[in-house]
PDB file of C-alpha atoms in Angstrom:
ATOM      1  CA  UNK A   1     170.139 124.189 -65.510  1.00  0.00           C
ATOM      2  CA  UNK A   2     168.023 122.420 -68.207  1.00  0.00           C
ATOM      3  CA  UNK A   3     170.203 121.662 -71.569  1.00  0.00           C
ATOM      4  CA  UNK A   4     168.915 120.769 -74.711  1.00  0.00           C
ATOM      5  CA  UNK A   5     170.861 119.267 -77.219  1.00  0.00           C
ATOM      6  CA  UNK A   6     170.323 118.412 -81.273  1.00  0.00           C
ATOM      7  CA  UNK A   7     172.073 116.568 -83.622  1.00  0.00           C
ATOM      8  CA  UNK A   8     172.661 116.802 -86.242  1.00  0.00           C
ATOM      9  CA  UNK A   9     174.028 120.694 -85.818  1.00  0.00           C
ATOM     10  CA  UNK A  10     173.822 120.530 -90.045  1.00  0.00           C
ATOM     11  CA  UNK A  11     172.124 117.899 -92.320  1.00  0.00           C
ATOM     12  CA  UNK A  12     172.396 117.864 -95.937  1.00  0.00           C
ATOM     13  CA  UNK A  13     170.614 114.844 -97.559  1.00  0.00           C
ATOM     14  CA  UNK A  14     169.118 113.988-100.731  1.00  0.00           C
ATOM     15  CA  UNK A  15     165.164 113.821-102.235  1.00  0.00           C
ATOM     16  CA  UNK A  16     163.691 110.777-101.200  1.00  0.00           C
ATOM     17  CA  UNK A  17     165.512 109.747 -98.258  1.00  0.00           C
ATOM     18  CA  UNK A  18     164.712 109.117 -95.033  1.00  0.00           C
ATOM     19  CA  UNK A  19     166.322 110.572 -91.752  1.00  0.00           C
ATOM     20  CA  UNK A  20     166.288 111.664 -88.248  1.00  0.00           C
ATOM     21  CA  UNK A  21     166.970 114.690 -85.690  1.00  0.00           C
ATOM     22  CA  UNK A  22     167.766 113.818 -82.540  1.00  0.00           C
ATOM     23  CA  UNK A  23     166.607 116.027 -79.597  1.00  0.00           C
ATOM     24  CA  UNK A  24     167.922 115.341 -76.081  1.00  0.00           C
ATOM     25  CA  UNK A  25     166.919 117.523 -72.886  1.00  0.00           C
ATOM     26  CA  UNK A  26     169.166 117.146 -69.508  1.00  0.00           C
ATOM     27  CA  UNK A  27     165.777 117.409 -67.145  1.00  0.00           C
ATOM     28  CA  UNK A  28     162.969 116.266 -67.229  1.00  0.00           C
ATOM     29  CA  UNK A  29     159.940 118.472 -68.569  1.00  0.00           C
ATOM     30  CA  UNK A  30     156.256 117.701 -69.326  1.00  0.00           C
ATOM     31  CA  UNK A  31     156.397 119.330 -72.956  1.00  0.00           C
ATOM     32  CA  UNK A  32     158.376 119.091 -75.853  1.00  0.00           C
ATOM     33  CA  UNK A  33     157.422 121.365 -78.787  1.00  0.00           C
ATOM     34  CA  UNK A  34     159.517 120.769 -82.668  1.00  0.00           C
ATOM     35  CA  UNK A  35     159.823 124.075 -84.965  1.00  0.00           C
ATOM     36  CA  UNK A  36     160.578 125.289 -88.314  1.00  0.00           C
ATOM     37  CA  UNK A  37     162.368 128.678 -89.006  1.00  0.00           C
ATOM     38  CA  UNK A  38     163.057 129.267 -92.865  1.00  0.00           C
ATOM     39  CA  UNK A  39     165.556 131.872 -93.116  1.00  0.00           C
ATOM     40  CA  UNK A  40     165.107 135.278 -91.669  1.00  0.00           C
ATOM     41  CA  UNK A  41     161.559 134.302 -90.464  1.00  0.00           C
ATOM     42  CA  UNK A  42     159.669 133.473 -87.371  1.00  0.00           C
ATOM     43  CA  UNK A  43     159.268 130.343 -86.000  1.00  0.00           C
ATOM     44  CA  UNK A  44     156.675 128.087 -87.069  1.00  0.00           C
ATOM     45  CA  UNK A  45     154.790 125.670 -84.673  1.00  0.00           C
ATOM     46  CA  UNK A  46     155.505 121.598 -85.946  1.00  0.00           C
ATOM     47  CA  UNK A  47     154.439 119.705 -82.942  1.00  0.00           C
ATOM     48  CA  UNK A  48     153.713 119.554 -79.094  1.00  0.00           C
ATOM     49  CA  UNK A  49     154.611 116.871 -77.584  1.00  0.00           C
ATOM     50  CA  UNK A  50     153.200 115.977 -74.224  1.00  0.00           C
ATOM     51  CA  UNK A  51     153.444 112.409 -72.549  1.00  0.00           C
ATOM     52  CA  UNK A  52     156.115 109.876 -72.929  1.00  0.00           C
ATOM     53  CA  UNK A  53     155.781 107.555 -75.996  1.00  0.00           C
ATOM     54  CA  UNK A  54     153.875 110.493 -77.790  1.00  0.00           C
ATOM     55  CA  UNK A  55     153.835 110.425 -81.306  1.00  0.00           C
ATOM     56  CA  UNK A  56     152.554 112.909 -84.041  1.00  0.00           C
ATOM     57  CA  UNK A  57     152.924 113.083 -87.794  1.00  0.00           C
ATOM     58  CA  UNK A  58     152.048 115.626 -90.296  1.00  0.00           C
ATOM     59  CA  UNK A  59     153.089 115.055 -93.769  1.00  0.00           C
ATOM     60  CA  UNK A  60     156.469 113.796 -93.964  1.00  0.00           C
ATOM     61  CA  UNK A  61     157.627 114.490 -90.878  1.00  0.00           C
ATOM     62  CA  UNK A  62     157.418 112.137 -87.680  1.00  0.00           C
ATOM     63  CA  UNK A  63     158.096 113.697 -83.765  1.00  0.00           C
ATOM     64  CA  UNK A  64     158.229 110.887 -81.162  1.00  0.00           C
ATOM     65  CA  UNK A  65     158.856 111.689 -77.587  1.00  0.00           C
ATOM     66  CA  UNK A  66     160.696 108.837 -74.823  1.00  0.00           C
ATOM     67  CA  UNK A  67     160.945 110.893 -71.573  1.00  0.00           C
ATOM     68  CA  UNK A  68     162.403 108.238 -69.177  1.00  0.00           C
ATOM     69  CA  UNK A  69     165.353 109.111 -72.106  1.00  0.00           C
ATOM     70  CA  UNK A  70     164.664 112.175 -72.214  1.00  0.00           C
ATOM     71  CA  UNK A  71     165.115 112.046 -76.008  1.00  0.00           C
ATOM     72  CA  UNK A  72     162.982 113.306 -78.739  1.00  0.00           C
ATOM     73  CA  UNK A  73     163.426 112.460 -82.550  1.00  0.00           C
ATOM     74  CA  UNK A  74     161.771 113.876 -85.944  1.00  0.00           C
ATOM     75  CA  UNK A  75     162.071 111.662 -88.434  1.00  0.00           C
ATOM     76  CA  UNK A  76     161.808 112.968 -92.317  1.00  0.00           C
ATOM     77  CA  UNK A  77     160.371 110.719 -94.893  1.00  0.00           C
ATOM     78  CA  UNK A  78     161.158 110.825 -98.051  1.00  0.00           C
ATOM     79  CA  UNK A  79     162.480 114.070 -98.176  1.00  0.00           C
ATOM     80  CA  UNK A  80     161.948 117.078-100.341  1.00  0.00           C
ATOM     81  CA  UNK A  81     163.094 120.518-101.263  1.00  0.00           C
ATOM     82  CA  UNK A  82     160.820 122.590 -99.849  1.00  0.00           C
ATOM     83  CA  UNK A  83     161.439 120.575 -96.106  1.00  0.00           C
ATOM     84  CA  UNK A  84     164.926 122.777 -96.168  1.00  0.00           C
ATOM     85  CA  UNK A  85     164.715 124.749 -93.345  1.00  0.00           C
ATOM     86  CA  UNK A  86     166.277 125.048 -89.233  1.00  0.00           C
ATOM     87  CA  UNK A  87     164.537 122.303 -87.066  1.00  0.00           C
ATOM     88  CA  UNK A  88     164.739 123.626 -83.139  1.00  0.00           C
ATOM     89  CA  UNK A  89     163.512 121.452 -80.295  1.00  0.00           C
ATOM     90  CA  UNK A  90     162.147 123.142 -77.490  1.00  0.00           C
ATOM     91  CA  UNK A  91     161.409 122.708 -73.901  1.00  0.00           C
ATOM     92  CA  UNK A  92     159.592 123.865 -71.389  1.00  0.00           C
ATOM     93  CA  UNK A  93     160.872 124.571 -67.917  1.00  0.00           C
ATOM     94  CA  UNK A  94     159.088 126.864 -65.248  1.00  0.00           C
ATOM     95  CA  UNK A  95     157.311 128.550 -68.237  1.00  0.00           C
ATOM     96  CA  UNK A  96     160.114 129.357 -70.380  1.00  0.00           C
ATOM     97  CA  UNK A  97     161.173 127.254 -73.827  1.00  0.00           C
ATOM     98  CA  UNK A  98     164.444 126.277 -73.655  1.00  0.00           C
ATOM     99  CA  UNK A  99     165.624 125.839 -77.431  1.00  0.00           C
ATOM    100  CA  UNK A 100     168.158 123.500 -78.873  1.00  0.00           C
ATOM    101  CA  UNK A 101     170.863 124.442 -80.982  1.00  0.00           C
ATOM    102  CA  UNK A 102     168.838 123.831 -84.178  1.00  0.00           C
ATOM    103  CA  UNK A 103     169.431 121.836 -87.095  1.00  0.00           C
ATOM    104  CA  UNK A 104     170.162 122.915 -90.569  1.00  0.00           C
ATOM    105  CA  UNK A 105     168.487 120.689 -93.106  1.00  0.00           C
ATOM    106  CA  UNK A 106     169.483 121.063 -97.124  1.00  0.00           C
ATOM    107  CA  UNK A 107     167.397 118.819 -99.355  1.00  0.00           C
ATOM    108  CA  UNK A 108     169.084 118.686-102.622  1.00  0.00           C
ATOM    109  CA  UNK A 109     167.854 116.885-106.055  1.00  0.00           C
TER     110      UNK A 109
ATOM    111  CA  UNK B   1     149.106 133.761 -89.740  1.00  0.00           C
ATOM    112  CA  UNK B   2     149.708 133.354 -85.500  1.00  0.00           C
ATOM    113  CA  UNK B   3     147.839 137.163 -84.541  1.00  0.00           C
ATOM    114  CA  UNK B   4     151.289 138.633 -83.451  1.00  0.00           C
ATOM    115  CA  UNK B   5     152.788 141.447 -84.818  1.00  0.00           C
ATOM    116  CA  UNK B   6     156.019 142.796 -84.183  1.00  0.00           C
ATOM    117  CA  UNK B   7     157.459 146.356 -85.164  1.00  0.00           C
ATOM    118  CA  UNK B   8     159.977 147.438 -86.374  1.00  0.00           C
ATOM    119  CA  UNK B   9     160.682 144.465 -88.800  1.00  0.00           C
ATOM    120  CA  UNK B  10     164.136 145.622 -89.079  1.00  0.00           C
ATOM    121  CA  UNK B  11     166.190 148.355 -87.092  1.00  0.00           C
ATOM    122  CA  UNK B  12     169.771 149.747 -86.734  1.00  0.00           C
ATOM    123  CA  UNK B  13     171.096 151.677 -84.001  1.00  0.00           C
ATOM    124  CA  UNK B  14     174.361 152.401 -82.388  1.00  0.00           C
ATOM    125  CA  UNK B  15     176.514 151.461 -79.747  1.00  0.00           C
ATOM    126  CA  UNK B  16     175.183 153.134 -76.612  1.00  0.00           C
ATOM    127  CA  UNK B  17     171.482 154.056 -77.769  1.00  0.00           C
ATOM    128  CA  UNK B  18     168.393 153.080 -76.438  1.00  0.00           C
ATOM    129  CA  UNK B  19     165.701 150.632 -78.228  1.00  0.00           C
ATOM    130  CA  UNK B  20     162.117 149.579 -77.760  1.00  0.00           C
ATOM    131  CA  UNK B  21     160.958 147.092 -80.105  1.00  0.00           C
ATOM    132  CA  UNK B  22     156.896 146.114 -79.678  1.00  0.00           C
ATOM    133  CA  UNK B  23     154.722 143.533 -79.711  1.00  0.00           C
ATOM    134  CA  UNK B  24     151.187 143.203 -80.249  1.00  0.00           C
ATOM    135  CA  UNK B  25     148.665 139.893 -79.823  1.00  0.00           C
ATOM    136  CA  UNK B  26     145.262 138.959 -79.863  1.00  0.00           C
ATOM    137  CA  UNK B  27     142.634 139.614 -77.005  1.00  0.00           C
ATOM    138  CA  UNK B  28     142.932 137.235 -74.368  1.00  0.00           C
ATOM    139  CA  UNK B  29     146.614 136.541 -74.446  1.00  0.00           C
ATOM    140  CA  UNK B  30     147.713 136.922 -71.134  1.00  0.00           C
ATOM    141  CA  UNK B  31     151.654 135.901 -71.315  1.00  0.00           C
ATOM    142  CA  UNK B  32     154.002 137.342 -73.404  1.00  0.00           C
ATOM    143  CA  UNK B  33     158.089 136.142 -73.292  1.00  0.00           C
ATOM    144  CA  UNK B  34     160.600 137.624 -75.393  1.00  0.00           C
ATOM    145  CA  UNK B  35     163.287 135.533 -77.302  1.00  0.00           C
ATOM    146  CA  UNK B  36     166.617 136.965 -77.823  1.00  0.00           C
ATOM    147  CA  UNK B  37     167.960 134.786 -81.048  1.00  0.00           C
ATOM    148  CA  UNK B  38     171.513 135.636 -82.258  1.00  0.00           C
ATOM    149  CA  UNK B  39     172.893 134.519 -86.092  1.00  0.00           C
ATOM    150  CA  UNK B  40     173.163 130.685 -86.395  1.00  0.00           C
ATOM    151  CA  UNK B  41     171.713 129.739 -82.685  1.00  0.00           C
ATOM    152  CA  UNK B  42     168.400 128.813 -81.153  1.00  0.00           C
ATOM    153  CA  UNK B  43     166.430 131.814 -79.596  1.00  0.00           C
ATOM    154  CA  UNK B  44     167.386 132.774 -75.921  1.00  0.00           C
ATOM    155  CA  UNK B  45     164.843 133.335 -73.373  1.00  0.00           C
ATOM    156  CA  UNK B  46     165.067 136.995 -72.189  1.00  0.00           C
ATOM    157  CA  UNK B  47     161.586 137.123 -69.914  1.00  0.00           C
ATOM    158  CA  UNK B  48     158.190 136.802 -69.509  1.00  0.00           C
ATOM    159  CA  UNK B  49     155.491 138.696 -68.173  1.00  0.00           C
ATOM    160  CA  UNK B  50     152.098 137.298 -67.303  1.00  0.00           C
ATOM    161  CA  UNK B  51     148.961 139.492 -66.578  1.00  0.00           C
ATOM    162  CA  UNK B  52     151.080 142.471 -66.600  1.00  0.00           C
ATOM    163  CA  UNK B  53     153.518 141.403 -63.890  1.00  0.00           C
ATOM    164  CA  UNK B  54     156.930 140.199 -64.707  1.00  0.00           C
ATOM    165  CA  UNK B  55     156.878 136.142 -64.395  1.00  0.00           C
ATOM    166  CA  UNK B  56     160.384 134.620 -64.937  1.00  0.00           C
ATOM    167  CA  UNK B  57     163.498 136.317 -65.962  1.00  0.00           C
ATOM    168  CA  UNK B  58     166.573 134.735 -68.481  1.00  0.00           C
ATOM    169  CA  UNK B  59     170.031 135.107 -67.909  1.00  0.00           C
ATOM    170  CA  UNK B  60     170.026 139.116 -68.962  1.00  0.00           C
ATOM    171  CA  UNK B  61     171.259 142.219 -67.871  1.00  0.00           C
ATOM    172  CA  UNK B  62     168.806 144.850 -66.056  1.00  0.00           C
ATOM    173  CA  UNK B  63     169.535 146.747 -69.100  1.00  0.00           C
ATOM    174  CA  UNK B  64     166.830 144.585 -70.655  1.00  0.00           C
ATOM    175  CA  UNK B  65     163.180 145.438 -69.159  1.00  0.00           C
ATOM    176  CA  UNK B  66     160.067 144.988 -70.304  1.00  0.00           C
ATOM    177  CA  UNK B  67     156.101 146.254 -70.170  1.00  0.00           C
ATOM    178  CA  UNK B  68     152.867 144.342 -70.338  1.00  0.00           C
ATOM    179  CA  UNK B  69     150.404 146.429 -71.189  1.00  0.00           C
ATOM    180  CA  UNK B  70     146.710 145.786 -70.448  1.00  0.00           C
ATOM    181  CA  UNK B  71     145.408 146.155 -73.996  1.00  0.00           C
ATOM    182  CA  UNK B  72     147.686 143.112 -75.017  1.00  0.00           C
ATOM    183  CA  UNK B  73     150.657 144.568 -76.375  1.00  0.00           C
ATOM    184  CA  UNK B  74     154.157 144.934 -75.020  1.00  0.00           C
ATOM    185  CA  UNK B  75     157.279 146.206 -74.968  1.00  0.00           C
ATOM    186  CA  UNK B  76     160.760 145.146 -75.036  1.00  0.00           C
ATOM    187  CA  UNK B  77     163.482 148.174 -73.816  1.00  0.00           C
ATOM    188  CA  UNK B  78     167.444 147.346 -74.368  1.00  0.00           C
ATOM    189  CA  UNK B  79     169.537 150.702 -72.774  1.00  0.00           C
ATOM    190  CA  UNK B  80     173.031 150.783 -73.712  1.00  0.00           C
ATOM    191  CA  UNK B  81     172.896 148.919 -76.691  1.00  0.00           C
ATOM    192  CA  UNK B  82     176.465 146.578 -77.237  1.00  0.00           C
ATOM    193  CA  UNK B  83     177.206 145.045 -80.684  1.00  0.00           C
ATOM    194  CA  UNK B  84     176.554 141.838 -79.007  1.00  0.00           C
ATOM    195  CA  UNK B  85     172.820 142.605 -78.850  1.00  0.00           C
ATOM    196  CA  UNK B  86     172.407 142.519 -82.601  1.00  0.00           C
ATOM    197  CA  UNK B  87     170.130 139.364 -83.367  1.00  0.00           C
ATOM    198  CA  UNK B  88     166.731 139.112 -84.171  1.00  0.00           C
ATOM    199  CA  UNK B  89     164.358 139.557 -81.049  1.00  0.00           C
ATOM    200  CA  UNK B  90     160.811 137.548 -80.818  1.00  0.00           C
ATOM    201  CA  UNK B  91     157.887 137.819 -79.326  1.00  0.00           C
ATOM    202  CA  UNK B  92     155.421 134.770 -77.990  1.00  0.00           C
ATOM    203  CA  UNK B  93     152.364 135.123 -76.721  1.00  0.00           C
ATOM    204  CA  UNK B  94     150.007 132.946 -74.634  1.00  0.00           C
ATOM    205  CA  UNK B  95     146.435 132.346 -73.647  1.00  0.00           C
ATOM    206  CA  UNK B  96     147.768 131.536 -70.541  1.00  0.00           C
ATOM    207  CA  UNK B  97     150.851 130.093 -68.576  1.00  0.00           C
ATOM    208  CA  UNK B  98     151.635 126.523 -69.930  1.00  0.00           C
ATOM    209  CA  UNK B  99     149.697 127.252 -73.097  1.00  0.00           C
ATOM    210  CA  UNK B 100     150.714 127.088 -76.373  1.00  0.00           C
ATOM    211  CA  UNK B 101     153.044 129.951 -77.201  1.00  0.00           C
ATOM    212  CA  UNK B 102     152.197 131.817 -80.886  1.00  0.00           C
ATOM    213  CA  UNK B 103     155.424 133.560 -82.275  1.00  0.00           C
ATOM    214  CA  UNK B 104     155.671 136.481 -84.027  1.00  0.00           C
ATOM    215  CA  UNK B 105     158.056 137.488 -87.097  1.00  0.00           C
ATOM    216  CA  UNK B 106     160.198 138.898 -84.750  1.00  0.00           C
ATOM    217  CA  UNK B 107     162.575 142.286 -85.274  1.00  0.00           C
ATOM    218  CA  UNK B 108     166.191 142.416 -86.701  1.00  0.00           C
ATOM    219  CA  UNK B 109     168.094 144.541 -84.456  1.00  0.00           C
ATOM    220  CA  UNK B 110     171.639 145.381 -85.574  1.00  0.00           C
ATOM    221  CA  UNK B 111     173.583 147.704 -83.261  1.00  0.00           C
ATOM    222  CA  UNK B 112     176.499 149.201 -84.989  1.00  0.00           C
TER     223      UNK B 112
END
């Protein structure tokens, strides 16, 4: 059964900095899709990732994908306030997502 | 704005009643999947139905079921509602299988 893991479960960093969410998935899988859920919302589509040593960037956030690792990261630059939010990485597998455990990022001042 | 709407936003029922919770896309969206996701974990993958036929099933009960309908909309039934099925239930929707999946805003079941 596929697994996906993420870590950090909770990240609480300051404006400015720079850091990273790992994603790792126990199978291997031809997609790799990042999300954002604020709070009591949907989820919102980041990126799709679909080859190995894919890499996409919108704003201040990075997604890479290594799938002979099986390991995806999103890497926030510089970050700021309105970046807090839950990150989930997803996976596909026989046409289902299979979501990680999320992470919970705080930016504070 | 993905084109999928979900109703009721927010419902509360009690233990032992019945639910059906809706979905509606655009034309042309041929898969729907619904996502089980409880407080403070990553949405669970319930089932998904493609072209009106279910297509892949999650690790739920029977008491779970589902409709496709042909104008694009759908339908998620829960019988026998438990306190464990509280969570907020989405709906994603497809052009096809393998194609990107648009997510709606999903309805906050609590079962009392």
């Amino acid at each position: 059964e596929l697994k996906v893991e993420q870590n950090p479960l909770f990240l609480s960093m300051q404006e400015g900095k720079n850091y990273t969410i790992y994603c790792n998935y126990s199978t291997t899988s031809d997609r790799l899709y990042w999300y954002r859920q604020d709070p009591g919302k949907s989820l919102e589509s980041l990126f799709v990732l679909l080859s190995n040593g894919a890499v996409k960037q919108e704003g201040r956030l990075m997604a890479s994908l290594d799938t002979k690792a099986r390991l995806s990261t999103l890497h926030i630059t510089a970050a700021v306030h309105d970046l807090s939010a839950t990150y989930f990485c997803a996976v596909v597998n026989t046409d289902k997502l299979i979501f990680g455990t999320g992470t919970r990022l705080q930016v504070f001042p | 704005e993905t084109g999928v709407t979900q109703s009721p936003t927010h419902l509360i029922k009690t233990r032992g009643q019945q639910v059906t919770l809706r979905c509606s896309s655009q034309s042309g969206h041929n898969t729907v999947s619904w996502y089980q996701q409880a407080l403070g974990q990553g949405p669970q993958f319930i089932f998904q139905y493609y072209r009106e036929e279910e297509n892949g099933r999650g690790n739920f009960p029977p008491r779970f079921s589902g409709l496709q309908f042909p104008n694009y909309s759908s339908e998620l039934n829960v019988n026998a509602l438990e306190l464990d099925d509280s969570a907020l239930y989405l709906c994603a929707t497809g052009e096809d299988l393998n194609e990107k999946l648009f997510f709606g805003s999903g309805t906050q079941l609590s079962v009392l």
